[in-house]
Coordinates of N, CA, C and O in Angstrom, one line a residue:
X272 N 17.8 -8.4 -36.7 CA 17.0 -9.1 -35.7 C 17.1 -8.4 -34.3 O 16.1 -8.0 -33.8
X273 N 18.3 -8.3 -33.6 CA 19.0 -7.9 -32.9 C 17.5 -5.9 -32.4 O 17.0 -5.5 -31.3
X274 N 17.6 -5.4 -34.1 CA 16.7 -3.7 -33.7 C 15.4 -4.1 -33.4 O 14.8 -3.3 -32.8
X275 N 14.8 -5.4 -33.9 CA 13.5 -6.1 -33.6 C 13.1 -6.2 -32.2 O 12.1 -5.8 -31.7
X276 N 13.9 -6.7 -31.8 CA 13.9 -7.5 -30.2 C 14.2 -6.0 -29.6 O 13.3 -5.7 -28.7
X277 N 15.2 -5.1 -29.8 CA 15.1 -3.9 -28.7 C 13.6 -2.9 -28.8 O 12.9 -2.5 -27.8
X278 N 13.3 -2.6 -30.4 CA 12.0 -2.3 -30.2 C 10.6 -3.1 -29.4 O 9.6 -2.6 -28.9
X279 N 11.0 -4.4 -29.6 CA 10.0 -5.2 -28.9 C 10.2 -4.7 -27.4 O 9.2 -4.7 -26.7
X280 N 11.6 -4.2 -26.6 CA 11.5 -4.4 -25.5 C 11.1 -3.2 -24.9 O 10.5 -3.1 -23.9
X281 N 11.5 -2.0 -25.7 CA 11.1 -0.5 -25.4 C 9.4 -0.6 -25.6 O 8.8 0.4 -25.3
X282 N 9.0 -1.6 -26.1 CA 7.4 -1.2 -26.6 C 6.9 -1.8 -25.0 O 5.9 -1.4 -24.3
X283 N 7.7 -2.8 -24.7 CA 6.9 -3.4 -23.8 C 7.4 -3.1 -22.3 O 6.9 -3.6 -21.3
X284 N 8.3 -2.2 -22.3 CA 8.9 -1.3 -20.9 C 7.7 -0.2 -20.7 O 7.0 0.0 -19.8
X285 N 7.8 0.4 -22.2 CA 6.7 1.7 -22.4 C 5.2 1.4 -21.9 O 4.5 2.3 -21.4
X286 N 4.7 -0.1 -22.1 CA 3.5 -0.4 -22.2 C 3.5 -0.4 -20.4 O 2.9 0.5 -19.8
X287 N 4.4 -1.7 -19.6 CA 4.5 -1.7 -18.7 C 4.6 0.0 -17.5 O 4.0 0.2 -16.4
X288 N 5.1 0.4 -17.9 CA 5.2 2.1 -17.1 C 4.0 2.5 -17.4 O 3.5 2.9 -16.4
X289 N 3.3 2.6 -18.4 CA 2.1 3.1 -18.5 C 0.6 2.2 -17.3 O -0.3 2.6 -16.7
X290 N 1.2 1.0 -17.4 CA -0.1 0.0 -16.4 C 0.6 0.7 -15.1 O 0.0 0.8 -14.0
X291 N 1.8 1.0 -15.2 CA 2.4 1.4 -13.2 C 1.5 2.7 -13.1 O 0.7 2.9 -12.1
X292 N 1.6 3.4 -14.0 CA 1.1 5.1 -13.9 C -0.4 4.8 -13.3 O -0.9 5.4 -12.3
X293 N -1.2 3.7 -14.2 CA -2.6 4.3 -14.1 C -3.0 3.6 -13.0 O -4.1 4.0 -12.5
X294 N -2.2 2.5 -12.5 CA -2.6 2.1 -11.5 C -2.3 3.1 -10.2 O -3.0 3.2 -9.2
X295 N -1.1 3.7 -10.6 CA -1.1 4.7 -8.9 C -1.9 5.7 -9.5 O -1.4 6.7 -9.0
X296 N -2.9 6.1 -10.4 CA -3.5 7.2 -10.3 C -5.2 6.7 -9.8 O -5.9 7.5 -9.3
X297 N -5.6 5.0 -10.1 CA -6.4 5.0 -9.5 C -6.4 4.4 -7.8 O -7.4 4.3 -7.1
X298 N -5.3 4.2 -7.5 CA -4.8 4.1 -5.8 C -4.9 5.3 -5.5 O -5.8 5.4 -4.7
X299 N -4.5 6.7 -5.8 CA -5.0 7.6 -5.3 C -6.1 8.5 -5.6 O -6.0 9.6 -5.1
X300 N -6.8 8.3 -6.2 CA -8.1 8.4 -6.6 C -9.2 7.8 -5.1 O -9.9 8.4 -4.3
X301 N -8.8 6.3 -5.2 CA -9.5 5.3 -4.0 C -8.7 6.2 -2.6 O -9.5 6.2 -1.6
X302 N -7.7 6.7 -2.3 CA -7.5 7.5 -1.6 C -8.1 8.7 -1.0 O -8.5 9.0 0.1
X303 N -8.2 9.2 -2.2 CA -8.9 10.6 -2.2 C -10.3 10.5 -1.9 O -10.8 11.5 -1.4
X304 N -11.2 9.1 -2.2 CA -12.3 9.6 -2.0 C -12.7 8.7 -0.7 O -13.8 8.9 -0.2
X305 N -11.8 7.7 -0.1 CA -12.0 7.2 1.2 C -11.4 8.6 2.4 O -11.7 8.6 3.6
X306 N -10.5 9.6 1.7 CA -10.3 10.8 3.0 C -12.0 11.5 2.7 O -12.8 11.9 3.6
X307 N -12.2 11.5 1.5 CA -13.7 12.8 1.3 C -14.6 11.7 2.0 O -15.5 12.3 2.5
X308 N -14.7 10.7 2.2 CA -15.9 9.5 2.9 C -15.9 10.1 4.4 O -16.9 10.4 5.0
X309 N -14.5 10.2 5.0 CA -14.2 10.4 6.3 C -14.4 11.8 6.7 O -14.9 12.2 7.7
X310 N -14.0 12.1 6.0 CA -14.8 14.0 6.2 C -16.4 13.8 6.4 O -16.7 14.4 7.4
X311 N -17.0 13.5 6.0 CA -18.0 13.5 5.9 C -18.6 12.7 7.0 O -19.5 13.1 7.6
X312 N -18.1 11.9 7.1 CA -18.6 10.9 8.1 C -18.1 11.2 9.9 O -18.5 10.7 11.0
X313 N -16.9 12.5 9.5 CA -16.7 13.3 10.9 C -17.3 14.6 11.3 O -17.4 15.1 12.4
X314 N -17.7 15.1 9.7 CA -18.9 16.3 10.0 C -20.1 15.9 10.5 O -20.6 16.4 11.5
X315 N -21.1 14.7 9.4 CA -21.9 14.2 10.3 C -22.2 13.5 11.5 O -23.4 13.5 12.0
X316 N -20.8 12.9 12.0 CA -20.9 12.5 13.4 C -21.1 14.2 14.2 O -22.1 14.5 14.9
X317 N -20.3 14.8 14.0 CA -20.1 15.9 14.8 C -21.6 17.1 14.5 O -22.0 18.0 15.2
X318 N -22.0 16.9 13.8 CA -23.6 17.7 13.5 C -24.7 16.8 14.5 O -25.6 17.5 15.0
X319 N -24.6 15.3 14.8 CA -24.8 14.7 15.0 C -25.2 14.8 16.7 O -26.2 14.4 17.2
X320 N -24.2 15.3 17.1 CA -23.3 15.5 18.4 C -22.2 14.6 19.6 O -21.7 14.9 20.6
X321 N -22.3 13.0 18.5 CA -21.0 12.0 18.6 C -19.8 12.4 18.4 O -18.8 11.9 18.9
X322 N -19.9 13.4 17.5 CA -18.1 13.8 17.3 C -17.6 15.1 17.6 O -18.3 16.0 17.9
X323 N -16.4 15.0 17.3 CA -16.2 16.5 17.7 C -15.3 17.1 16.6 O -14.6 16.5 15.8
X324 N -15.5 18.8 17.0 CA -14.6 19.6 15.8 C -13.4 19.4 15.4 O -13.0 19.5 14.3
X325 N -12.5 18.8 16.7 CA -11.4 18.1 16.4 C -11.4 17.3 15.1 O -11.1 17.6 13.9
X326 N -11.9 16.2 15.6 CA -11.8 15.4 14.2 C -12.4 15.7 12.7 O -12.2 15.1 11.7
X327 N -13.0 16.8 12.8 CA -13.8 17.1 11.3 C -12.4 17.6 11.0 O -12.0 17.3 9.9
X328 N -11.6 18.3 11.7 CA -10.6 19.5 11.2 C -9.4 18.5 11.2 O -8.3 19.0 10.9
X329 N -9.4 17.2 11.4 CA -8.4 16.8 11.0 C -8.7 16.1 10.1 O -7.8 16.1 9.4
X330 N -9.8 15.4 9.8 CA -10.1 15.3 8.2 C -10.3 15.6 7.3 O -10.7 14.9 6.3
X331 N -10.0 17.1 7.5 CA -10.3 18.1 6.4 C -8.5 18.2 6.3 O -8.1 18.1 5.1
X332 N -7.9 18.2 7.0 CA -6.4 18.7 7.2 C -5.9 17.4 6.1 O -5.5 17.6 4.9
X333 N -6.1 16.2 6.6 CA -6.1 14.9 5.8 C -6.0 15.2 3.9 O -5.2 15.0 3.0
X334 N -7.2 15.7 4.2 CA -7.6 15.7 2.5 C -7.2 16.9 1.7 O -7.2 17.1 0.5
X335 N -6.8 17.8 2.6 CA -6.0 19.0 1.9 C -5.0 18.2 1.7 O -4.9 17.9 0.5
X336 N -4.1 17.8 2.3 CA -2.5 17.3 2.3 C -2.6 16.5 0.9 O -1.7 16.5 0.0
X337 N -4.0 15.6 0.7 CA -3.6 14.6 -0.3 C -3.9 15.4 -1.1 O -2.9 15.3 -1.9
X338 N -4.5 16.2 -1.5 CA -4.9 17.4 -2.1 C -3.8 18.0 -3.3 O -3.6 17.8 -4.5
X339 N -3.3 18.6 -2.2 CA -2.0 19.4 -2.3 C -1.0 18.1 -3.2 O -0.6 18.3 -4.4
X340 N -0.6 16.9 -2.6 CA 0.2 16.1 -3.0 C -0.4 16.0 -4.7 O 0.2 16.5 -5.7
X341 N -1.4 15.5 -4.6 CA -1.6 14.1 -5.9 C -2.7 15.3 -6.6 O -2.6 15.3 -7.8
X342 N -3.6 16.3 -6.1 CA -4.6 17.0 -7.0 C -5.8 16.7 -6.8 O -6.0 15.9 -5.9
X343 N -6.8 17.2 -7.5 CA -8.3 17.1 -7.1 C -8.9 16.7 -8.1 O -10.0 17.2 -8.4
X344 N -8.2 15.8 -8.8 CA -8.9 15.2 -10.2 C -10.1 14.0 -9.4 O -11.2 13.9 -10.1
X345 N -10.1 13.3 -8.3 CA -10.4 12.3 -7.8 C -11.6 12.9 -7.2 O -12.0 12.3 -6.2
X346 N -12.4 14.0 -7.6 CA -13.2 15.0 -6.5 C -14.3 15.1 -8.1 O -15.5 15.1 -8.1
X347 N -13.7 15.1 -9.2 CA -14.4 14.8 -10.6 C -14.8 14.0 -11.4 O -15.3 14.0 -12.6
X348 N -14.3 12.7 -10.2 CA -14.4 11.6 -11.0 C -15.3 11.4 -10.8 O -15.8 10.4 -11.3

């Protein structure tokens, strides 16, 4: 009984780690594509002539960093 209940508990550790994984892969996904929203919305300000190059380049700076961190799977989705 005793190998029952540890398999029951490893199935359900295993199950649980897997809901943690996919949840932080779609938090940074929703990440990734609220920095690519803001890029965009500081190039078009700044095409615009409301904004300035400053800010496009730091939201480009933004989205490289998350980039770099987490990957550009969230750019395919």
């Amino acid at each position: 009984m005793a190998g029952f209940l540890d398999r029951a508990k490893e199935q359900a550790q295993s199950a649980l780690n897997q809901g943690k994984a996919k949840v932080d892969d779609v938090q940074q996904q929703r990440a990734g594509n609220d920095l690519l929203k803001k890029l965009g919305a500081a190039y078009y300000a700044e095409r615009r002539g409301s904004g300035s190059p400053q800010a496009t380049q730091d939201a480009l700076n933004a989205l490289e960093a998350h980039i770099n961190t987490h990957g550009d799977g969230f750019l395919r989705g």
